Amino acid sequence: MADKTQKPVLLTMKDIRIEGRSDETWSEIIKGVDLTLHKGEVLGLIGESGAGKSTLGLAAMGFTRDGCRISGGTIDFDGIDLRSASESQRRGLRGKRIAYVAQSAAASFNPAHRLIDQYSEAPVQHGVMGRAEAERDAVELYRRMQLPNPGDIGFRYPHQVSGGQLQRAMTAMAMACRPDLIIFDEPTTALDVTTQIEVLAAIRDIVAQFDTAAIYITHDLAVVAQMADRIKVLLRGVEVEEADTRTMLSSPKEDYTKSLWAVRSLARPAQPAVRDAVPVVSVQGVTAGYGSTDVLKNVGFDIHKRRTVAVVGESGSGKSTTARVITGLLPPRQGRVLFDGQPLPADYRQRTRDQLRQAQMIYQMADTALNPKLRLRELIGRPAQMYLGLRGKALETRIKDLLTLIELEPAKYIDRLPSELSGGQKQRIGIARALAAEPKFIICDEVTSALDQLVAEGILKLLDRLQSEFDLAYMFITHDLATVKAIADEVVVMQNGRVVEQGEKDEMFHPPHDPYTELLLSSVPEMDPDWLTRLLEERAAKKA
Amino acid sequence: MSIIWSMISKRLALGLLTLFVISIIIFGATELLPGDLAKNILGQSATPETVAAFRKELGLDLPAHTRYINWLLGALHGDFGTSLANKRPIADLIATRLSNTLFLALYAAAIAIPLSLTLGILAALYRNSIFDRAANAMALTSISFPEFFVAYILIFVLAQSGWFPSMARMDASTTFTEALYRTFLPALTLTLVVTAHMMRMTRAALINLLASPYIEMARLKGMSPARVILKHALPNALAPIITVVALNLAYLITGVVVVEAVFVYPGLGQLMVDSVSKRDFPVVQAVALIFAAAYVLLNLTADVLSTLSNPRLIHRK
Amino acid sequence: MSFLIALFWIAVAIAGALTAGWLFLKIAASVTRGGTARALRSAPVTAGFGMLVILLYILVALLAPVIAPYAEREVVGAQFLPWDSTHLLGTDNLGRDMFTRLVYGARNTVGIAFLTTALAFSIGSILGLLAATVGGWMDQVLSRIVDILMAIPSLIFSLLLLTIFGTSVVTLILVIATIDSTRVFRLARSVALNIVVMDYIEAAKLRGEGLWRLITREILPNALAPLVAEFGLRFCFVFLMISALSFLGVGIQPPTADWGSMVKDNAALITFGDVTPLLPAGAIALLTVAVNFVVDWMLHRASGLKE
């Protein structure tokens, strides 16, 4: 990559302070951040949730969301002071010279209008070109974004187009007025890994072709490594450090950045395989679905004591449906589930209390998995009271023990409501609730995917510790292969309701593979800035 | 496209079924009456002979389902039987009154719908401004007022001074403009009552959408607030707005009863209230059936229209 | 000129009401503690005014015999006497003291409306929560019945039922409670349906919790805020409906003092420029406005907390 810092400066933000309002009081979200961007340069903005990435990105357009305000600093865009400019002046820049690409294209396209109408809105309203010209231009950009049927796709409504295609159409829309700057706000976060590759490649190409400057916001280090010339790391509204991409990846200076880098390499040695013993859970030839369609087709695998089986696949592959069959929420059409060698009744309502106790579940969204109106005492205490008959003092002691186990101070937390906890703490409560039943088997459904990397790491370590302490068997549903590396002993790869490959983890990460596993594995971004280029070349070579 | 037609025809069929069940309820409700209907009407002093004669006259000697079928078939042909109170055919009593009531409801709707939509859109556009707050507080206040309170205030302010008549008398010789003038106060009362509600709901439907990512996107494309509301929010708010309009038109139907009573307006509502105090069952049943039918039809229309306003349904994958 | 004077007095009344609401909030916030006090401090003056009015109505209803100078049904003088010191608001069409009737009306009209709402609410919310939680045929049957009942305009339906069952207070309460419970059912069901899909409900079901605990511990606490707000709205509706029926002469029957029929009985005075018959109507309006103000604030709070 050529050094773009030699080019003229496009955007300068100095000592930016942004406040957000909650309960009638204003508090700072961005606490004095500087940012400089040169023409044609791509700056990666990374940080965990709450770091203020999006807020800062939007401020580069002189825009704040409702309930936020810019309280200090200067924003200079190509000689225009965005803070003192009038609202109509700022409006004149937005969409024309500074464009925005949102996280969820499906939600950010207006469902009532066709794609091409939304494409031509900015150029026509800003007086850049006429309607007919804009439509011709749209087709050209759709072609460059490698959308299928570029001539027709614009005449569809958003709900008629897939997520990956919409995200590319949105990038094309942002390009409509050939802006000087585009803010990409987590454009691939909502996509599956295999779809993500195409979108990343398309975005990178078009930005390079038009020499557009960009601010690329993401929480995924490997993604930003592919896209950015420079990387800036944010933590709770403050800049941690900034450097060009290669320097940042090879030698981060700050401890926080180093810890982010370290999470990516978390891995544990697999437990030795068990062959003879009776598995704790055995899923046998399960076919299940809703209505007339089969979501699962002949799915089978075993889970042994003290072992973690990771079930991997993209959205719609049937991972969660498998969990619903095991828990008895969705009785299968064919096949059965054995527990300790005994068949479980298909419907949870027919299971005994002890059968229910033995298999517990931890959910992806701790927010919806914990009743917001109950205190931790009851949330954790209820299973212990119900299954183990604990009362009074014994129950209290048990709840406190459980809180200690998940590393929360009992006296401080026992009477809190879920809303008074952080995301990671909530997830720990979900774990404690499962443990309270003293189960043999726990299903973990994407338990770390809603969490920031560092917090997720803590949860994974906790789960690991608890497993050896209580001899638990885990079924770990995830779409993230880094998590698989970190926790699994055995891997089951699912696609379209079928198991395409299964085996020990160490075997799974070495070829030869089933073609789908191959695609899935190769699509996971790596921390190497040349990874995407190399991958695309390899794939092109294979095709040819 | 065929999916949408099948949806619509399903709705229509469901609407007809609903109407049918309602007719059973309206007819059957009288069967719930403890004791003998004829005795109940004639009173305890009636001789067995008169009661028997009366039963025969009402057709009460026939089994309930036969009477129901006869009643329904008659109603479908516009024949609702005869009034108990004055022995006149109910169809005659209803004919002019129905058109009077429709006239009043349409009159009010013609003012209320455009007015409330405009106010609702303006309130959403200038949300949290003084205008919005004042409009909101006033709307809340007028929703809280009983119709007769609004009506009497209008009479007190506008009729006492002789600007408008406090009684809306109508007869065959009344011309259209004269009718508009005479029914101005009742129409205004109805307008005030429904406008507030429609305005609030329109505003709420629009503001609900303003948090959507696609609205933020439109703003980030540099579109003006007016364009954001009209071009981006409004098309998506159509379904809730249509429902609200239908709901309030339906509300006009019931509101009309009270307003007609205040202004002594010769409409269906008046007839119904008079018949209730006289316990003139056949008339009450007939009017209830007409009101219910209008109500069901309105809801059905709203249902179909909001289905048609959904691009996800019209433009299938 | 008279129009300007009227405007002036309206402005004075609004200013007075807002000041009273503001004062009420200050006082209420200082005597309460914790979350309640915090909520009261951030409440708009309209809500303060609403609470104040509701409190006053409750006091008047409870203390009616103490406040009223005469007995409820006592004829105390000639018909339609003007306002003076013995009869504060004059007398009505039968020569009963208007002020006394107005005070007793608070007890009768508000009391009956409250009872009816409570009944409608119990029936509607219990069935609604049950339908959403149990689902299946139970939900289907209840929902279809409610659909049908709701397809008949409520005023028309109650007129029909009152024709048949007569117009005693008990039938009035039962008829309106039944009709109104369908609206409560709809809301309770839809609120509960949003809760039932939550993972914590699934977790509770998988834990093996029974229906009773599922509803009372897991669903109800989360449905409470919208249901309480709905109670306020339903009360307004029922209150207006009963007043309308009484006004039409088929609601609360004479000689019981009731605001709706008081308007009707004395309406003739209005055309002579006498505002007396507007007072009971105003009393109805004031209470509904007050309840609506409070509900509006509660709904706003509930939606604000969600974000």
Short mmCIF file of C-alpha atoms in Angstrom, two decimals, chain C residues 178-285:
data_model
loop_
_atom_site.label_atom_id
_atom_site.label_comp_id
_atom_site.label_asym_id
_atom_site.label_seq_id
_atom_site.Cartn_x
_atom_site.Cartn_y
_atom_site.Cartn_z
CA THR C 178 -68.47 -7.83 29.62
CA ILE C 179 -68.21 -5.63 26.55
CA ASP C 180 -65.18 -3.81 27.84
CA SER C 181 -63.36 -6.94 28.99
CA THR C 182 -62.94 -7.85 25.31
CA ARG C 183 -60.75 -4.76 24.84
CA VAL C 184 -58.72 -5.60 27.94
CA PHE C 185 -58.37 -9.17 26.69
CA ARG C 186 -56.89 -7.97 23.41
CA LEU C 187 -54.30 -5.83 25.13
CA ALA C 188 -53.40 -8.31 27.86
CA ARG C 189 -53.02 -11.02 25.25
CA SER C 190 -50.82 -8.99 22.94
CA VAL C 191 -48.64 -7.76 25.80
CA ALA C 192 -48.29 -11.31 27.11
CA LEU C 193 -47.55 -12.67 23.63
CA ASN C 194 -44.54 -10.37 23.43
CA ILE C 195 -43.34 -11.68 26.77
CA VAL C 196 -44.05 -15.33 26.09
CA VAL C 197 -41.51 -15.44 23.25
CA MET C 198 -38.72 -14.31 25.57
CA ASP C 199 -35.99 -16.79 26.42
CA TYR C 200 -36.66 -16.51 30.14
CA ILE C 201 -40.15 -17.89 29.61
CA GLU C 202 -38.70 -20.75 27.60
CA ALA C 203 -36.21 -21.31 30.40
CA ALA C 204 -39.01 -21.37 32.97
CA LYS C 205 -41.03 -23.83 30.90
CA LEU C 206 -38.01 -26.09 30.45
CA ARG C 207 -37.42 -25.87 34.19
CA GLY C 208 -40.84 -27.44 34.59
CA GLU C 209 -42.68 -24.46 36.12
CA GLY C 210 -46.46 -24.78 36.36
CA LEU C 211 -48.95 -22.49 34.62
CA TRP C 212 -49.81 -20.53 37.77
CA ARG C 213 -46.22 -19.63 38.58
CA LEU C 214 -45.47 -18.96 34.94
CA ILE C 215 -48.22 -16.36 34.82
CA THR C 216 -47.83 -14.77 38.23
CA ARG C 217 -44.04 -14.69 38.59
CA GLU C 218 -42.68 -14.66 35.08
CA ILE C 219 -45.28 -12.92 32.89
CA LEU C 220 -47.42 -10.66 35.07
CA PRO C 221 -44.59 -8.58 36.59
CA ASN C 222 -43.41 -7.75 33.09
CA ALA C 223 -46.89 -6.96 31.81
CA LEU C 224 -47.84 -4.78 34.74
CA ALA C 225 -46.77 -1.38 33.43
CA PRO C 226 -48.86 -1.47 30.23
CA LEU C 227 -51.74 -3.09 32.07
CA VAL C 228 -51.85 -0.37 34.72
CA ALA C 229 -51.82 2.30 32.02
CA GLU C 230 -54.57 0.40 30.25
CA PHE C 231 -56.59 0.40 33.46
CA GLY C 232 -56.58 4.18 33.36
CA LEU C 233 -57.61 4.29 29.71
CA ARG C 234 -60.30 1.67 30.23
CA PHE C 235 -61.65 3.62 33.18
CA CYS C 236 -62.01 6.71 31.00
CA PHE C 237 -63.77 4.68 28.37
CA VAL C 238 -66.17 3.03 30.79
CA PHE C 239 -66.80 6.29 32.57
CA LEU C 240 -67.63 8.09 29.33
CA MET C 241 -69.77 5.18 28.17
CA ILE C 242 -71.82 5.06 31.37
CA SER C 243 -72.22 8.83 31.24
CA ALA C 244 -73.34 8.63 27.62
CA LEU C 245 -75.85 5.90 28.44
CA SER C 246 -77.14 7.84 31.41
CA PHE C 247 -77.37 10.92 29.26
CA LEU C 248 -79.42 8.91 26.79
CA GLY C 249 -81.64 7.85 29.68
CA VAL C 250 -80.77 4.17 29.67
CA GLY C 251 -77.90 4.18 32.15
CA ILE C 252 -78.02 4.98 35.84
CA GLN C 253 -81.69 5.58 36.63
CA PRO C 254 -83.34 8.34 38.66
CA PRO C 255 -83.55 9.25 41.48
CA THR C 256 -79.89 8.27 41.89
CA ALA C 257 -77.73 11.36 41.44
CA ASP C 258 -75.64 10.85 38.34
CA TRP C 259 -73.75 13.31 36.19
CA GLY C 260 -74.87 12.00 32.80
CA SER C 261 -78.58 12.17 33.58
CA MET C 262 -78.12 15.51 35.36
CA VAL C 263 -76.94 17.00 32.09
CA LYS C 264 -79.90 15.57 30.25
CA ASP C 265 -82.49 16.61 32.84
CA ASN C 266 -81.31 20.19 32.96
CA ALA C 267 -80.16 20.63 29.36
CA ALA C 268 -83.00 23.03 28.62
CA LEU C 269 -81.26 25.72 30.69
CA ILE C 270 -78.35 25.90 28.27
CA THR C 271 -80.37 27.54 25.54
CA PHE C 272 -81.22 30.23 28.11
CA GLY C 273 -77.54 30.93 28.64
CA ASP C 274 -77.31 29.15 32.00
CA VAL C 275 -74.12 27.11 32.41
CA THR C 276 -75.41 24.96 35.31
CA PRO C 277 -76.07 21.81 33.21
CA LEU C 278 -72.54 22.09 31.88
CA LEU C 279 -71.14 21.58 35.38
CA PRO C 280 -71.80 17.82 35.68
CA ALA C 281 -70.55 17.40 32.11
CA GLY C 282 -67.48 19.41 33.07
CA ALA C 283 -67.02 17.22 36.13
CA ILE C 284 -66.94 14.16 33.87
CA ALA C 285 -64.53 15.83 31.48
#
